[in-house]
Short mmCIF file of C-alpha atoms and ligand atoms in Angstrom, two decimals:
data_model
loop_
_atom_site.label_atom_id
_atom_site.label_comp_id
_atom_site.label_asym_id
_atom_site.label_seq_id
_atom_site.Cartn_x
_atom_site.Cartn_y
_atom_site.Cartn_z
CA MET U 1 63.25 190.57 94.16
CA THR U 2 61.94 187.67 96.08
CA THR U 3 64.81 184.86 96.42
CA ILE U 4 63.78 181.28 96.39
CA TYR U 5 66.32 178.91 97.86
CA LEU U 6 66.34 175.30 97.15
CA LYS U 7 67.09 172.32 99.32
CA PRO U 8 70.69 170.76 98.91
CA HIS U 9 70.96 169.03 95.45
CA LYS U 10 67.56 170.13 94.19
CA GLU U 11 69.50 172.37 91.74
CA GLU U 12 70.34 169.33 89.54
CA SER U 13 67.39 169.49 87.32
CA LEU U 14 67.60 173.19 86.81
CA LEU U 15 71.11 172.89 85.94
CA ARG U 16 70.16 170.48 83.28
CA ARG U 17 67.70 173.14 82.06
CA HIS U 18 64.48 171.67 83.20
CA PRO U 19 62.35 174.88 83.67
CA TRP U 20 60.27 173.88 86.65
CA VAL U 21 60.87 174.16 90.45
CA PHE U 22 58.55 172.02 92.33
CA SER U 23 57.14 173.27 95.64
CA GLY U 24 58.95 170.41 97.39
CA ALA U 25 62.35 171.39 96.65
CA ILE U 26 62.07 174.82 98.19
CA ALA U 27 64.04 175.34 101.44
CA ARG U 28 62.95 178.92 102.12
CA VAL U 29 61.85 182.22 100.65
CA THR U 30 63.61 185.35 101.18
CA LEU U 31 61.24 188.30 100.31
CA ASP U 32 62.42 191.64 98.80
CA ARG U 33 62.78 194.09 101.82
CA ASP U 34 60.49 196.60 100.26
CA ASP U 35 57.79 194.10 99.52
CA PRO U 36 54.86 194.65 101.97
CA HIS U 37 53.59 191.05 101.42
CA SER U 38 54.44 188.23 103.88
CA GLU U 39 54.74 185.94 100.84
CA PRO U 40 55.35 186.22 97.04
CA GLN U 41 52.22 187.06 95.07
CA GLU U 42 51.30 184.58 92.36
CA GLY U 43 52.91 185.83 89.10
CA ASP U 44 55.78 187.76 90.79
CA LEU U 45 59.21 187.64 89.26
CA VAL U 46 61.46 185.66 91.53
CA GLN U 47 65.14 184.66 91.60
CA VAL U 48 66.15 181.02 92.35
CA ARG U 49 69.22 179.93 94.05
CA SER U 50 70.81 176.79 95.24
CA ALA U 51 71.30 175.95 98.80
CA ALA U 52 74.99 176.92 98.11
CA ASP U 53 73.78 180.36 96.87
CA GLN U 54 74.55 179.73 93.38
CA LEU U 55 72.33 181.90 90.98
CA LEU U 56 70.26 179.51 88.87
CA GLY U 57 67.74 181.68 87.26
CA ILE U 58 64.52 183.97 87.14
CA GLY U 59 60.94 182.93 86.67
CA HIS U 60 57.47 183.19 87.53
CA TRP U 61 56.16 182.35 91.16
CA GLN U 62 52.98 180.19 91.21
CA ILE U 63 50.90 178.52 93.91
CA GLY U 64 50.63 174.83 93.43
CA SER U 65 52.86 171.92 92.99
CA ILE U 66 54.98 173.71 90.28
CA ALA U 67 56.23 176.81 92.17
CA VAL U 68 58.50 178.52 89.74
CA ARG U 69 58.45 178.46 86.07
CA ILE U 70 61.82 179.43 84.74
CA LEU U 71 62.01 182.23 82.08
CA ALA U 72 65.86 182.65 81.96
CA PHE U 73 68.72 180.45 83.46
CA GLY U 74 71.93 182.03 85.02
CA ILE U 75 70.65 185.56 85.14
CA ASP U 76 68.90 187.40 87.97
CA SER U 77 66.94 190.08 85.90
CA LEU U 78 65.23 190.23 82.57
CA PRO U 79 66.73 192.29 79.96
CA ALA U 80 64.66 195.17 78.64
CA ASP U 81 64.12 193.48 75.26
CA PHE U 82 63.35 189.96 76.69
CA TRP U 83 59.85 189.72 75.17
CA HIS U 84 61.21 191.00 71.97
CA GLN U 85 64.04 188.68 71.69
CA ARG U 86 62.20 185.46 72.55
CA ILE U 87 59.22 186.46 69.93
CA CYS U 88 61.72 187.05 67.16
CA ALA U 89 63.48 184.07 67.89
CA ALA U 90 60.42 181.91 67.79
CA TYR U 91 59.31 183.62 64.42
CA ALA U 92 62.77 183.07 62.97
CA VAL U 93 62.64 179.26 63.75
CA ARG U 94 59.02 179.13 62.08
CA GLN U 95 60.46 181.12 59.09
CA SER U 96 63.42 178.70 58.89
CA LEU U 97 60.96 175.79 58.85
CA GLY U 98 59.33 177.14 55.79
CA LEU U 99 55.86 177.41 57.73
CA ILE U 100 55.16 180.98 56.65
CA ARG U 101 54.19 181.10 53.11
CA SER U 102 51.80 182.66 50.81
CA ASP U 103 49.85 179.40 50.98
CA ASN U 104 50.18 179.02 54.83
CA ASP U 105 49.59 181.87 57.28
CA THR U 106 48.47 179.54 60.04
CA TYR U 107 50.87 178.53 62.45
CA ARG U 108 51.85 178.31 66.42
CA LEU U 109 54.43 181.15 67.36
CA ILE U 110 54.89 180.12 70.93
CA HIS U 111 54.33 176.65 72.44
CA GLY U 112 55.20 177.18 76.07
CA GLU U 113 58.33 175.46 77.39
CA GLY U 114 59.21 174.38 73.80
CA ASP U 115 59.84 177.91 73.01
CA PHE U 116 61.30 178.84 76.25
CA LEU U 117 58.37 180.74 77.50
CA PRO U 118 56.59 178.47 80.04
CA GLY U 119 53.03 179.18 80.33
CA LEU U 120 52.40 181.08 77.06
CA ILE U 121 50.74 179.87 73.97
CA VAL U 122 50.61 182.14 70.94
CA ASP U 123 48.79 180.92 67.64
CA ILE U 124 48.89 183.20 64.50
CA TYR U 125 45.90 183.32 62.04
CA ALA U 126 47.21 185.73 59.09
CA ASP U 127 47.18 189.02 60.76
CA THR U 128 45.88 188.17 64.03
CA ALA U 129 47.57 186.47 67.01
CA VAL U 130 45.67 184.70 69.69
CA LEU U 131 47.42 184.65 73.16
CA GLN U 132 46.71 182.29 76.00
CA ALA U 133 48.25 182.38 79.31
CA HIS U 134 48.50 179.19 81.45
CA SER U 135 50.12 181.09 84.36
CA VAL U 136 49.42 184.23 86.37
CA GLY U 137 52.93 185.29 85.52
CA MET U 138 52.11 185.26 81.67
CA HIS U 139 48.89 187.11 82.40
CA ARG U 140 50.57 189.70 84.22
CA CYS U 141 53.07 190.10 81.06
CA ARG U 142 50.20 189.78 78.43
CA GLN U 143 50.48 193.51 77.28
CA ALA U 144 54.20 193.37 76.94
CA VAL U 145 53.96 190.08 75.02
CA ALA U 146 51.39 191.54 72.66
CA GLU U 147 53.54 194.67 72.05
CA ALA U 148 56.54 192.37 71.34
CA ILE U 149 54.36 190.44 68.85
CA VAL U 150 53.20 193.46 66.91
CA ALA U 151 56.80 194.78 67.05
CA GLY U 152 58.40 191.56 65.69
CA ILE U 153 56.06 190.17 63.10
CA PRO U 154 55.23 192.47 60.36
CA GLU U 155 52.11 190.59 59.22
CA VAL U 156 50.44 190.65 62.59
CA LYS U 157 48.07 193.69 63.28
CA ASN U 158 45.82 192.49 66.00
CA VAL U 159 46.39 190.47 69.39
CA TYR U 160 43.47 188.91 70.86
CA TYR U 161 43.89 187.55 74.44
CA LYS U 162 41.72 184.34 75.46
CA SER U 163 42.79 182.95 78.90
CA ASP U 164 39.34 182.31 80.51
CA ASP U 165 39.63 178.64 80.53
CA THR U 166 43.62 178.48 81.09
CA LEU U 167 44.40 180.43 84.06
CA PRO U 168 44.78 178.51 87.38
CA PHE U 169 41.96 179.21 89.81
CA LYS U 170 44.17 179.44 93.00
CA ALA U 171 44.60 183.33 92.88
CA PRO U 172 42.32 185.90 91.98
CA VAL U 173 43.65 187.60 88.91
CA GLN U 174 43.62 191.47 87.95
CA GLY U 175 42.35 192.58 84.69
CA ASP U 176 40.44 190.90 81.80
CA LYS U 177 41.11 187.44 80.75
CA VAL U 178 39.66 187.86 77.36
CA GLY U 179 39.72 190.67 74.89
CA TYR U 180 41.85 192.35 72.43
CA LEU U 181 45.02 193.58 73.69
CA ILE U 182 45.93 195.37 70.36
CA SER U 183 43.49 195.93 67.59
CA ASP U 184 43.85 197.45 64.11
CA ALA U 185 40.50 196.45 62.79
CA GLN U 186 37.67 199.06 62.74
CA SER U 187 35.31 196.45 64.35
CA PRO U 188 37.32 193.69 65.91
CA VAL U 189 34.17 191.51 66.31
CA SER U 190 33.02 191.58 62.85
CA HIS U 191 36.66 191.11 61.73
CA ALA U 192 36.59 187.77 63.84
CA GLU U 193 33.18 186.79 62.25
CA GLU U 194 34.43 186.79 58.64
CA PHE U 195 37.90 185.65 59.26
CA TRP U 196 39.78 183.15 57.01
CA SER U 197 43.15 181.91 57.63
CA MET U 198 45.04 179.57 55.25
CA GLU U 199 46.66 176.24 56.00
CA ASN U 200 48.44 174.45 53.24
CA GLY U 201 46.23 176.32 50.69
CA LEU U 202 43.07 175.45 52.47
CA GLN U 203 40.99 178.27 53.95
CA PHE U 204 39.68 177.77 57.36
CA ARG U 205 37.14 180.08 59.23
CA ILE U 206 38.72 180.76 62.39
CA ASP U 207 36.48 182.10 65.24
CA TRP U 208 38.68 183.03 68.28
CA LEU U 209 35.90 184.73 70.32
CA ARG U 210 33.63 181.69 70.45
CA GLY U 211 35.83 178.75 69.17
CA GLN U 212 37.51 176.09 71.10
CA LYS U 213 41.30 176.74 72.49
CA THR U 214 42.56 179.50 70.47
CA GLY U 215 39.92 178.94 67.48
CA PHE U 216 41.84 176.16 65.74
CA PHE U 217 43.78 172.94 66.05
CA ILE U 218 46.92 173.69 64.36
CA ASP U 219 48.78 170.85 65.76
CA GLN U 220 47.03 168.26 63.29
CA ARG U 221 48.33 170.12 60.17
CA GLU U 222 50.88 167.54 59.06
CA ASN U 223 48.75 164.68 59.95
CA ARG U 224 45.93 166.23 57.84
CA ALA U 225 48.38 166.13 55.05
CA LEU U 226 48.87 162.59 55.58
CA VAL U 227 45.16 161.89 55.44
CA GLU U 228 45.19 163.65 52.17
CA ARG U 229 47.75 161.24 50.62
CA TYR U 230 45.56 158.32 51.51
CA ALA U 231 42.20 159.66 50.80
CA LYS U 232 41.56 159.17 46.92
CA GLY U 233 38.67 156.98 46.05
CA LYS U 234 37.86 156.19 49.88
CA GLU U 235 34.71 156.69 52.10
CA VAL U 236 36.17 158.70 54.88
CA LEU U 237 34.77 159.19 58.47
CA ASN U 238 36.30 161.92 60.29
CA MET U 239 35.31 161.60 63.99
CA PHE U 240 35.44 164.54 66.50
CA CYS U 241 36.01 166.67 63.47
CA TYR U 242 35.79 170.15 64.93
CA THR U 243 36.04 172.72 61.95
CA GLY U 244 36.55 169.86 59.69
CA GLY U 245 40.41 170.23 59.34
CA PHE U 246 40.95 166.55 58.28
CA SER U 247 37.61 166.60 56.23
CA LEU U 248 38.88 169.44 53.91
CA TYR U 249 42.37 167.53 53.07
CA ALA U 250 40.51 164.25 52.45
CA LEU U 251 38.14 166.21 50.02
CA ARG U 252 41.24 167.59 48.26
CA GLY U 253 42.89 164.24 48.28
CA GLY U 254 39.92 162.92 46.22
CA ALA U 255 37.88 161.10 48.66
CA LYS U 256 34.62 159.49 47.47
CA SER U 257 32.85 160.63 50.38
CA VAL U 258 33.60 162.28 53.57
CA ASP U 259 31.29 162.19 56.83
CA SER U 260 32.38 164.54 59.64
CA VAL U 261 31.00 164.01 62.99
CA ASP U 262 31.25 166.51 66.12
CA VAL U 263 28.89 166.85 69.33
CA SER U 264 29.08 170.72 69.01
CA GLN U 265 26.62 172.14 66.59
CA LYS U 266 28.90 175.34 66.44
CA ALA U 267 31.71 173.00 65.33
CA ILE U 268 29.34 171.58 62.53
CA ASP U 269 28.33 174.89 61.21
CA LEU U 270 31.82 175.81 60.75
CA VAL U 271 32.69 172.53 59.07
CA ASN U 272 29.80 173.36 56.49
CA ALA U 273 31.00 176.75 55.92
CA ASN U 274 34.69 175.76 55.40
CA VAL U 275 33.62 172.90 52.97
CA ALA U 276 31.20 175.40 51.14
CA HIS U 277 34.03 177.87 50.84
CA ASN U 278 36.80 175.54 49.68
CA PHE U 279 34.84 173.11 47.64
CA PRO U 280 31.54 174.97 46.50
CA LYS U 281 30.67 172.11 44.02
CA ALA U 282 31.17 169.30 46.48
CA ASN U 283 28.27 167.00 47.05
CA ASN U 284 30.13 164.20 48.72
CA HIS U 285 30.34 165.81 52.35
CA THR U 286 27.91 165.23 55.12
CA ALA U 287 28.38 166.68 58.56
CA VAL U 288 26.54 165.25 61.54
CA THR U 289 25.78 166.61 65.02
CA ALA U 290 26.27 163.64 67.25
CA ASP U 291 27.84 162.03 70.31
CA ALA U 292 30.75 159.82 68.93
CA PHE U 293 30.04 156.69 70.95
CA GLU U 294 26.50 156.86 69.90
CA TYR U 295 27.03 157.72 66.40
CA LEU U 296 29.55 154.76 65.98
CA THR U 297 26.96 152.21 67.78
CA ALA U 298 24.11 153.39 65.25
CA GLN U 299 26.42 152.99 62.28
CA LYS U 300 27.42 149.52 63.40
CA THR U 301 23.77 148.51 63.81
CA ALA U 302 23.18 149.79 60.16
CA ASN U 303 26.10 147.61 58.97
CA ARG U 304 27.99 150.73 57.75
CA THR U 305 31.54 150.43 56.99
CA PHE U 306 34.38 152.97 55.85
CA ASP U 307 37.72 152.65 54.09
CA LEU U 308 39.41 155.34 56.34
CA ILE U 309 38.43 156.68 59.67
CA ILE U 310 39.97 159.63 61.58
CA LEU U 311 39.57 159.37 65.50
CA ASP U 312 40.67 162.64 67.14
CA PRO U 313 38.98 162.75 70.36
CA PRO U 314 39.52 165.69 73.06
CA ALA U 315 41.84 164.73 75.83
CA PHE U 316 40.34 161.76 77.78
CA ALA U 317 42.70 162.32 80.87
CA LYS U 318 43.03 165.85 81.68
CA HIS U 319 45.17 164.78 84.62
CA ARG U 320 47.14 161.73 85.88
CA ASP U 321 44.31 160.62 88.30
CA ALA U 322 42.06 160.10 84.91
CA VAL U 323 44.57 158.04 83.11
CA ARG U 324 42.97 154.65 83.87
CA ASN U 325 39.59 155.71 82.77
CA ALA U 326 40.83 157.56 79.75
CA LEU U 327 42.66 154.34 78.65
CA ARG U 328 39.42 152.43 78.71
CA GLY U 329 37.61 155.10 76.78
CA TYR U 330 40.46 155.02 73.97
CA GLN U 331 40.10 151.17 73.88
CA ARG U 332 36.34 151.26 73.62
CA ILE U 333 36.15 153.93 70.81
CA ASN U 334 39.15 152.56 68.82
CA ALA U 335 37.52 148.99 69.04
CA LYS U 336 34.28 150.67 67.58
CA ALA U 337 36.27 152.22 64.84
CA ILE U 338 38.44 149.15 63.84
CA GLU U 339 35.28 147.01 63.54
CA MET U 340 33.79 149.43 61.00
CA ILE U 341 36.93 149.46 58.80
CA ARG U 342 36.72 147.64 55.50
CA PRO U 343 39.41 144.97 54.81
CA GLY U 344 42.44 146.82 53.68
CA GLY U 345 41.30 150.14 55.33
CA ILE U 346 43.04 152.67 57.36
CA LEU U 347 42.53 154.06 60.95
CA PHE U 348 44.17 157.33 62.08
CA THR U 349 43.82 157.38 65.65
CA PHE U 350 45.12 160.09 68.13
CA SER U 351 45.42 160.79 71.88
CA CYS U 352 46.20 164.62 72.92
CA SER U 353 46.20 163.70 76.66
CA GLN U 354 49.70 164.98 78.01
CA ALA U 355 49.24 162.50 80.80
CA VAL U 356 48.74 159.40 78.54
CA ASP U 357 52.17 158.51 77.20
CA LYS U 358 52.92 156.83 73.85
CA GLU U 359 53.16 153.36 75.19
CA ALA U 360 50.09 153.52 77.20
CA PHE U 361 48.18 154.86 74.36
CA ARG U 362 49.52 152.18 71.92
CA LEU U 363 48.70 149.50 74.39
CA ALA U 364 45.02 150.77 74.59
CA VAL U 365 44.99 150.76 70.83
CA PHE U 366 46.56 147.20 70.80
CA SER U 367 43.82 145.94 73.27
CA ALA U 368 41.11 147.27 70.90
CA ALA U 369 42.72 145.43 67.92
CA ALA U 370 42.82 142.28 69.94
CA GLN U 371 39.22 142.77 71.10
CA VAL U 372 38.00 143.01 67.74
CA GLY U 373 40.30 140.28 66.54
CA ARG U 374 41.48 141.66 63.12
CA ASN U 375 44.94 141.69 61.68
CA VAL U 376 46.52 145.26 62.36
CA ARG U 377 49.78 146.84 61.29
CA ILE U 378 51.25 150.00 62.14
CA LEU U 379 51.97 152.24 59.27
CA HIS U 380 53.03 155.58 60.81
CA GLN U 381 53.55 156.65 64.22
CA LEU U 382 52.57 160.38 64.35
CA HIS U 383 53.16 163.42 66.92
CA GLN U 384 52.78 166.98 67.13
CA PRO U 385 54.22 169.20 64.41
CA GLN U 386 57.25 171.31 64.30
CA ASP U 387 55.85 174.36 65.42
CA HIS U 388 54.82 172.60 68.74
CA PRO U 389 58.37 171.76 69.57
CA ILE U 390 59.49 169.75 72.66
CA ASN U 391 62.04 171.19 74.80
CA ILE U 392 64.52 168.23 75.18
CA TYR U 393 65.07 169.13 78.77
CA HIS U 394 61.32 169.02 79.33
CA PRO U 395 59.79 165.90 77.99
CA GLU U 396 56.40 166.73 79.60
CA GLY U 397 55.87 168.93 76.50
CA GLU U 398 55.09 166.04 74.25
CA TYR U 399 51.48 165.47 74.29
CA LEU U 400 50.01 164.69 70.71
CA LYS U 401 50.58 161.10 69.62
CA GLY U 402 48.78 159.21 66.80
CA LEU U 403 48.94 155.81 65.15
CA VAL U 404 48.12 154.90 61.48
CA LEU U 405 46.91 151.43 61.20
CA TYR U 406 46.57 149.11 58.31
CA VAL U 407 43.43 146.83 59.04
CA GLU U 408 42.90 143.58 57.22
N1 SAH I 501 40.18 166.98 64.81
C1 SAH I 501 39.75 168.30 64.94
C2 SAH I 501 40.14 168.61 66.43
C3 SAH I 501 39.32 167.75 67.49
S1 SAH I 501 39.20 168.50 69.05
C4 SAH I 501 40.69 169.27 64.18
O1 SAH I 501 41.44 168.69 63.20
O2 SAH I 501 40.50 170.37 64.24
C5 SAH I 501 38.03 167.48 69.60
C6 SAH I 501 36.36 167.73 69.26
O3 SAH I 501 35.61 166.58 69.87
C7 SAH I 501 35.77 168.97 69.80
O4 SAH I 501 35.24 169.59 68.49
C8 SAH I 501 34.68 168.40 70.45
O5 SAH I 501 33.33 169.32 70.32
C9 SAH I 501 34.39 167.22 69.98
N2 SAH I 501 33.69 166.33 71.07
C10 SAH I 501 33.90 166.31 72.49
N3 SAH I 501 33.10 165.32 72.88
C11 SAH I 501 32.46 164.59 71.83
C12 SAH I 501 31.78 163.48 71.87
N4 SAH I 501 31.40 162.74 73.01
N5 SAH I 501 31.26 163.13 70.57
C13 SAH I 501 31.66 163.75 69.58
N6 SAH I 501 32.45 164.79 69.57
C14 SAH I 501 32.80 165.29 70.66
#
């Protein structure tokens, strides 16, 4: 196996269990004598050692500033049941957290570094797991992971792989980036088309073939439950609604009306299907396909106001260079929303940009409140839920933050 030797003192972060080796920390690479290549191939398993030859761990080699993502510390080869062990451990955590119940079969099983499997995401929708690789190393292990999931989780019968948008572009990748790895259904495609998954007793149509990410945003589950608590009698506006997660909870919470807005027609079709399925008699829901900024401007012109607004935009900053513009975007959209809240109303506002930290986000929302000139108080500070855990040695895993504001 290829060995990566670090520069002196560069082992310290690994000894503190941070799972990344940056390319600048590497002194030299010693290839396996049998390896015909002149350098490690992207996705190879490599051993990492300190300058003093102390074994630090084993991980996936990657081209780019993160050169190795560590899978296991202190050992130089992965045990034969490695995937099985990690999958079962993650499943046991979700069970112990009470996330797997007759009224909830939607949860994240593997959250990358948060589950000690850097580069891997697995979401569970009833009997189907959707697997997403963010590294070539995980792409190369996809079949072993799929088999470990089906062997370790009795409910799961299908594993769909969806990595067309997530694999790095720097190296060519062998094999398909999308498709079923394991399938129990007679016709997996029609299975996906009629598929319903349950979150806290609400049913959602999940379309992992054509939907965004793995098909659903599981990370807002707990925050949606909080919206339900505040929704009674309110006129609610759910901006960036996608499949209508927040809308369904608001309806169940007794909202007077719910307006759901998304730029994607496919998303709006799913919201309508989800509302009709869960609340067949509801006549207080409206779904609109529109750009958020244009929609809010038009509502303002029409003097429309709401009691409760949810703002859950896509990541405005996909990387560090985009942070300044992203903060301006957060300020603009939050100012527009705060303006439209009735006195005594509530704003749920989120950022899922990993590159924007919670202080910066709070400052953007503060600037928005100051710009509008209303009295605004923070009621809750929200974050990602327990099935998206943050490895304490890898604070970069924190990405979702939200504020619940009381607007006078
Ligand atoms: N709140 C959702 C997840 C939101 S994901 C949930 O609970 O599931 C972000 C959504 O914003 C996506 O559905 C995307 O289609 C939508 N979107 C992106 N740009 C937009 C824009 N300019 N205006 C309105 N919606 C937009």
